[in-house]
XYZ file of C-alpha atoms in Angstrom:
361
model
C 34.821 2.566 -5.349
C 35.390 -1.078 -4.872
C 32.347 -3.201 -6.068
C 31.623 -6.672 -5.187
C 29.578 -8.059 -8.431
C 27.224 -11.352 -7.333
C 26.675 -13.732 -9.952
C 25.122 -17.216 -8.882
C 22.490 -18.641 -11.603
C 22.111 -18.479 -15.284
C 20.064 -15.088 -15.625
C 22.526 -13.251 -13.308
C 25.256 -14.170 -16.033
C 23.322 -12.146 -19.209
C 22.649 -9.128 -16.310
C 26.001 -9.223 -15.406
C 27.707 -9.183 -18.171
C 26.914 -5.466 -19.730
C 27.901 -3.753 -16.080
C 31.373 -5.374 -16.265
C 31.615 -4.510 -19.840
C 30.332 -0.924 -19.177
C 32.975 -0.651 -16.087
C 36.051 -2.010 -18.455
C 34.683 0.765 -21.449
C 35.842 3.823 -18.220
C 38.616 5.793 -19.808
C 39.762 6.213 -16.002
C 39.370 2.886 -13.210
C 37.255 5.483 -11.354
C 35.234 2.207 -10.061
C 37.173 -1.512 -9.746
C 35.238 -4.827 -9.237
C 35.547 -8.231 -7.913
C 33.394 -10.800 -9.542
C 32.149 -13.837 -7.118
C 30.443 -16.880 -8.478
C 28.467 -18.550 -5.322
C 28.066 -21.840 -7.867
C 24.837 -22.006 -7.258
C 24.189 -23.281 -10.937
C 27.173 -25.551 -11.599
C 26.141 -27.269 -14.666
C 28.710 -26.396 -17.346
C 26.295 -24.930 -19.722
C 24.625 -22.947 -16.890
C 27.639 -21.314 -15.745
C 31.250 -21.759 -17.431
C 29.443 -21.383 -21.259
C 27.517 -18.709 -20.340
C 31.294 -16.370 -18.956
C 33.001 -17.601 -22.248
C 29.888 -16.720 -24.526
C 29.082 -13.456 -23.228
C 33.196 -12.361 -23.076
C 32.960 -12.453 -18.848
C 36.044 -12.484 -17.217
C 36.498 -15.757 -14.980
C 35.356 -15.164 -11.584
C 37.710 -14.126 -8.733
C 36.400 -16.762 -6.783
C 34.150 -19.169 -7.041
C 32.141 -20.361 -4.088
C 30.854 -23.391 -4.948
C 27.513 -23.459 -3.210
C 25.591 -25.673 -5.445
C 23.070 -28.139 -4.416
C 21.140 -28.667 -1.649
C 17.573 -27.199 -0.533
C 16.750 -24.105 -0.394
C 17.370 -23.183 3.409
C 20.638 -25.351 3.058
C 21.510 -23.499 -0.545
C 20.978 -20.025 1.206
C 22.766 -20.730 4.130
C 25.792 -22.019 2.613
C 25.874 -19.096 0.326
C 25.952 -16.785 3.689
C 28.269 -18.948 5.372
C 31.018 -18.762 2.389
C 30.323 -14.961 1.185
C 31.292 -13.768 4.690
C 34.323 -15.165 4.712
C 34.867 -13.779 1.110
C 33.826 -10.408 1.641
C 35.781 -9.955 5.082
C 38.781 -10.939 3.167
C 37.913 -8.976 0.396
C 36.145 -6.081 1.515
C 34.244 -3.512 -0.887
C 32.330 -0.432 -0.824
C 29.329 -1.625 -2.281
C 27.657 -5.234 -3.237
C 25.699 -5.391 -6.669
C 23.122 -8.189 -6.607
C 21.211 -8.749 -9.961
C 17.506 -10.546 -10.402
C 16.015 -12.831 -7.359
C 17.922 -15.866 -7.361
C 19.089 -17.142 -4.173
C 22.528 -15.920 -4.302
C 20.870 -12.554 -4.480
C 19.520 -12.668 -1.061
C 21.747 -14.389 0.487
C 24.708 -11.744 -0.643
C 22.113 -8.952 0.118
C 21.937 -10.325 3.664
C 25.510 -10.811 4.150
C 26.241 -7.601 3.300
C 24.081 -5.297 5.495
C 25.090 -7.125 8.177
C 28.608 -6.227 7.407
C 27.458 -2.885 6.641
C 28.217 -2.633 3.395
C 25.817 -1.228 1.191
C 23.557 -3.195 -1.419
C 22.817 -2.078 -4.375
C 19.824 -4.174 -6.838
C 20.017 -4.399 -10.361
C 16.236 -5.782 -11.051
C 14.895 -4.007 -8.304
C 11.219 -3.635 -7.493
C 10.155 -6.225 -9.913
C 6.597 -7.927 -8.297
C 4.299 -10.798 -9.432
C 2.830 -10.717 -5.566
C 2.807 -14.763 -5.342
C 4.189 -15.165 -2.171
C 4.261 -19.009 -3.196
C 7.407 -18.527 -5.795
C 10.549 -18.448 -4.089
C 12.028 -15.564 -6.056
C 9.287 -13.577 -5.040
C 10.432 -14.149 -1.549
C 14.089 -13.164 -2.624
C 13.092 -10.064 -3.982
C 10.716 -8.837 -1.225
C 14.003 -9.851 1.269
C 16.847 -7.782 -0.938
C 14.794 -4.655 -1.214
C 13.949 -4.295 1.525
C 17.736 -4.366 2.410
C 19.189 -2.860 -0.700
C 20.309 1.437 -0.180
C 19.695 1.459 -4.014
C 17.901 0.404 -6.924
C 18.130 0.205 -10.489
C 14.508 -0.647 -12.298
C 13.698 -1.792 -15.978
C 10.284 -0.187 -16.013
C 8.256 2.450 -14.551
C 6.452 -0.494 -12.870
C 9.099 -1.585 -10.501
C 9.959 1.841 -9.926
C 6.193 2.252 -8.209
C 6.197 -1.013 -6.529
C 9.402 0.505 -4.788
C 7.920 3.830 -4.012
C 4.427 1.952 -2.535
C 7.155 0.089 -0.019
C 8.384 3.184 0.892
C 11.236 3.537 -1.066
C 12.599 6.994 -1.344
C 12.495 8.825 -4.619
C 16.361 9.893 -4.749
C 17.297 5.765 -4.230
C 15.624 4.526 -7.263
C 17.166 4.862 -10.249
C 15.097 3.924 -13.763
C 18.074 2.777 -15.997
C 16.448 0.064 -18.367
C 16.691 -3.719 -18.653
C 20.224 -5.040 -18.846
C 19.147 -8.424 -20.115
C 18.563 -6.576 -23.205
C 21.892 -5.018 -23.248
C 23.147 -8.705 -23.899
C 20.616 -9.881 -25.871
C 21.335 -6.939 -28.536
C 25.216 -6.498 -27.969
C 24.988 -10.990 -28.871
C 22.222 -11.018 -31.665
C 24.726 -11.050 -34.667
C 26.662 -13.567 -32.771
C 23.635 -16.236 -32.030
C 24.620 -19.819 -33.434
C 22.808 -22.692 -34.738
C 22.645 -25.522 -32.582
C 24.076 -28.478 -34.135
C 20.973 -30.397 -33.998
C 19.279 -27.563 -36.352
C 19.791 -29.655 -39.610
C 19.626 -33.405 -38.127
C 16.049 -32.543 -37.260
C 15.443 -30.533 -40.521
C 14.715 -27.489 -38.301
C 12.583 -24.307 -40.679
C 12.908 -20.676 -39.236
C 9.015 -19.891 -38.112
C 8.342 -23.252 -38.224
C 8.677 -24.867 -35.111
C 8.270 -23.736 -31.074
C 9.803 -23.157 -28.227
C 9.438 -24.979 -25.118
C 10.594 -24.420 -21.872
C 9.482 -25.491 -18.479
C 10.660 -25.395 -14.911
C 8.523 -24.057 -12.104
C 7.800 -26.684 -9.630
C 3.717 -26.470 -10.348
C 4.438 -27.213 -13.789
C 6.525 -30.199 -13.688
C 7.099 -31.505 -10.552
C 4.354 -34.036 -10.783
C 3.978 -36.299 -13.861
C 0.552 -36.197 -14.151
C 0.300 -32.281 -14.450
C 3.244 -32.034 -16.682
C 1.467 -34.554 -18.598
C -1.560 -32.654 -19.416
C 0.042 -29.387 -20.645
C 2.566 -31.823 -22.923
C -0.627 -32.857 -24.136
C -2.419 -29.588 -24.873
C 0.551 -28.257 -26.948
C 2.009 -31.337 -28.316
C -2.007 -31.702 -29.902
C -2.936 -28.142 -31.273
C 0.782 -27.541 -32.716
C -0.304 -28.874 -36.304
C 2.198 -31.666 -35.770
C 5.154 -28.964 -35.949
C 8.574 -29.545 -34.332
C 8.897 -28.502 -30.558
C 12.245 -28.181 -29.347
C 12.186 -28.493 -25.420
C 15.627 -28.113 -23.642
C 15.290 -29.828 -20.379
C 16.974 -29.775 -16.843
C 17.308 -33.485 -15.948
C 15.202 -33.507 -13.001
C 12.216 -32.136 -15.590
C 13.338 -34.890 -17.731
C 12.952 -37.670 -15.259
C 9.288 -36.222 -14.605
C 8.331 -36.481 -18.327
C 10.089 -40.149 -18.736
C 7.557 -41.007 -15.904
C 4.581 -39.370 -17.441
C 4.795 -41.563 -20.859
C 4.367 -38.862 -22.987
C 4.972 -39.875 -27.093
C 4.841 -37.469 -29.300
C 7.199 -37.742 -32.576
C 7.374 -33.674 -32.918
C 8.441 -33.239 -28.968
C 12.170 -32.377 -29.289
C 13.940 -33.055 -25.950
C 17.484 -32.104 -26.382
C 19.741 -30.527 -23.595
C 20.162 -27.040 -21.513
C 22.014 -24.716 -24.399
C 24.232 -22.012 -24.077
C 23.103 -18.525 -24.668
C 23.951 -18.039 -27.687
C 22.100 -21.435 -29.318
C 19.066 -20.908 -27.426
C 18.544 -17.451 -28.610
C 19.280 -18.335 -31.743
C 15.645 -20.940 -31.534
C 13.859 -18.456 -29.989
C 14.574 -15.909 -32.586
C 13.951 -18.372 -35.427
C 10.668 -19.957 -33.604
C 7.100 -19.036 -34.974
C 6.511 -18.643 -30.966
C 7.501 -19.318 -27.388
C 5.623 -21.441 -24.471
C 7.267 -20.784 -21.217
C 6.972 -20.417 -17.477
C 9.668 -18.441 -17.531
C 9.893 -14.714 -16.953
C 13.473 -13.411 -18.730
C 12.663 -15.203 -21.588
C 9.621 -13.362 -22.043
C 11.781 -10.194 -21.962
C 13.356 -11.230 -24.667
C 11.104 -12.825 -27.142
C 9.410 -9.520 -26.407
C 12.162 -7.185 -28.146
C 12.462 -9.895 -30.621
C 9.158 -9.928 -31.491
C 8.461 -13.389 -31.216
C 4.551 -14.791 -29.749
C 4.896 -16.067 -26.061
C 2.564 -18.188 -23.924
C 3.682 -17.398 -20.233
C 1.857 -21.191 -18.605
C 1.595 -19.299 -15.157
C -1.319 -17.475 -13.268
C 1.157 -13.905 -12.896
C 4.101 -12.175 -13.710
C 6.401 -10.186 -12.860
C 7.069 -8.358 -15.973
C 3.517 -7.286 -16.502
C 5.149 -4.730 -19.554
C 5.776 -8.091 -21.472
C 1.635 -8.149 -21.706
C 0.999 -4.733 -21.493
C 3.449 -3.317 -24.094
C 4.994 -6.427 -25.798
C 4.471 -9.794 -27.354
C 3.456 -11.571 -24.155
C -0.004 -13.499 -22.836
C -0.411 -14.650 -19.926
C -2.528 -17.967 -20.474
C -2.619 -19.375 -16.491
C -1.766 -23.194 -15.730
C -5.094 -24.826 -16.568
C -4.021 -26.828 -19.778
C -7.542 -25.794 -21.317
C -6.428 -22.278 -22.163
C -3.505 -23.654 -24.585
C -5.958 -24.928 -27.355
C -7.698 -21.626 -28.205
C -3.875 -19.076 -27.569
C -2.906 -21.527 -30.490
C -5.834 -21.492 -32.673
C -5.414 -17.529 -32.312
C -1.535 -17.546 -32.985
C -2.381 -19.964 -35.871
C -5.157 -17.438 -37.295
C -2.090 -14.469 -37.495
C -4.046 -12.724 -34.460
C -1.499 -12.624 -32.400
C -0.312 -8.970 -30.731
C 2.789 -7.421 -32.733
C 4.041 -5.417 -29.548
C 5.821 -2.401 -28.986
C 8.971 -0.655 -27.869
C 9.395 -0.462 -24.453
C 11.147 2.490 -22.866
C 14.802 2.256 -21.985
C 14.984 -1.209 -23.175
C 17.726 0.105 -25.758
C 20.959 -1.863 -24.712
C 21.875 0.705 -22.904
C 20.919 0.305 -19.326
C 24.688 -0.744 -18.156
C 26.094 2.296 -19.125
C 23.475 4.120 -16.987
C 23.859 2.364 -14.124
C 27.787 2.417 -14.356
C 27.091 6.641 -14.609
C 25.109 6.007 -11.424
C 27.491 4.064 -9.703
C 30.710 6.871 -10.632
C 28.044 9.936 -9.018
C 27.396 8.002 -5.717
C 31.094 6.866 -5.676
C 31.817 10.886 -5.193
């Protein structure tokens, strides 16, 4: 079977990465893969750094589709994978998570008729305002099969109308990376300039358009955290666009650590080493999970509602108010411990690649 892998934004890199290794590990090239980069990220430490890191071949193309809004981002990634997959045709497409590239590719291909396949798959927070809820709705509803981290998804598939024998529940590949890197993670090189103490400093990271796109709102949650941290460090890496926001809001606060986009294997190492996470973000909150590290989620749902449920997760909503009292309880050791979460083991890849040799009978 000939596979076409899609990998366009940071997160698709870390899901990625344990399929091709789990392909390579075959004793016999029962399935062979072409990896396309649409370039949809093309910051060097969102893209390049993240294929040396994680030990990712370089692309076999790269597409270049960065930029741009998102109708124009989508439609140049449709425009330039059609040409690429008619010249390189496959039997199947892989799409990971609900980036842009993923429906875009997803669309491309069922209208070639080649079959999609969705690593991620069925994965809700039923906000039809995000965008990568949109790009999840679109791919499954085109994808012939899908591979699920949680029970969860696997109902929100079956409540579409998803047949049974099409879903497969293989685990969380992010956490294939995350445990096949841990012994590898690397201190920044700011960690000693700034005098950095493991469990004694946070985690910041912000990027959803509600939560920064406006200085005045990005502002007040600064504010919130930046006030009830007992004056400990906060180490925020920053897209620039976020960074012109918060240069606008006026924001001075001497513990509020801007410093740059990392690669993998730096970040991790702060968010393993943090005495807790604040984020919008929902991967991240996959992983501080199995690390067992305290995370505010600054957002009124998720996706990964096991995070909450089952790990180390809250879900504190936008309204700056709520960050004053999730701290006083983090500060009073109150916070949830979190437990295992099934087939988050590291070995997800290998059961999707065992998936992907039976349909390729």
């Amino acid at each position: 079977m000939k596979i076409t892998l899609i990998a366009g934004a940071r997160p698709n890199f870390m899901k990625i990465a344990p399929i091709i290794h789990a392909i390579n590990a075959l004793p016999e090239q029962t399935l062979s893969y072409r990896l396309v980069h649409t370039g949809q990220h093309f910051d060097e430490k969102m893209s390049h750094t993240f294929f040396r890191q994680l030990n990712i071949p370089e692309p076999d193309v790269n597409l270049n589709c960065g930029g741009g809004t998102q109708a124009e981002q989508t439609a140049a990634i449709m425009i330039a994978f059609e040409k690429e997959l008619i010249a390189n045709p496959a039997d199947l497409v892989l799409v990971v998570g609900d980036v842009t590239s993923t429906m875009a590719c997803s669309i491309v291909s069922k209208k070639l008729q080649v079959k999609v396949a969705h690593v991620e798959a069925g994965i809700r927070s039923f906000d039809m305002s995000m965008p990568e809820e949109i790009n999840r709705l679109v791919t499954d509803a085109l994808a012939d099969y899908f591979f699920t981290t949680t029970v969860w998804a696997g109902e929100n598939l079956k409540k579409a109308g998803v047949a049974d024998e099409k879903i497969f529940f293989t685990g969380n590949v992010m956490i294939d990376t995350l445990n096949a890197n841990r012994a590898k993670f690397t201190k920044p090189d700011f960690w000693d300039e700034l005098q950095l103490v493991p469990k004694k400093y946070f985690v910041l990271t912000l990027h959803r358009p509600a939560n920064v796109d406006t200085a005045d709102g990005l502002k007040s949650l600064i504010d919130a955290i930046t006030s009830n941290v007992n004056s400990w460090p906060i180490l925020f890496p920053i897209h620039p666009r976020t960074a012109k926001v918060l240069r606008e809001s006026g924001i001075v606060a001497p513990h509020l650590h801007i410093i740059d986009p990392l690669g993998y294997l730096e970040f991790n190492y702060l968010v393993e080493n943090a005495y807790a996470v604040i984020t919008d973000s929902g991967g991240i909150t996959e992983e501080t999970t199995v690390m067992g590290i305290p995370c505010m989620t600054l957002r009124n749902n998720t996706e990964r509602p096991e995070t909450i449920a089952l790990g180390t997760n809250e879900l504190l909503g936008t309204n700056p108010e709520a960050i004053k009292p999730a701290l006083q309880k983090l500060f009073s050791g109150q916070w949830k411990k979190g437990s295992a979460i099934e087939k988050w083991d590291g070995h997800a890849a290998q059961r999707i690649v065992a998936h992907l040799i039976e349909l390729a009978k």
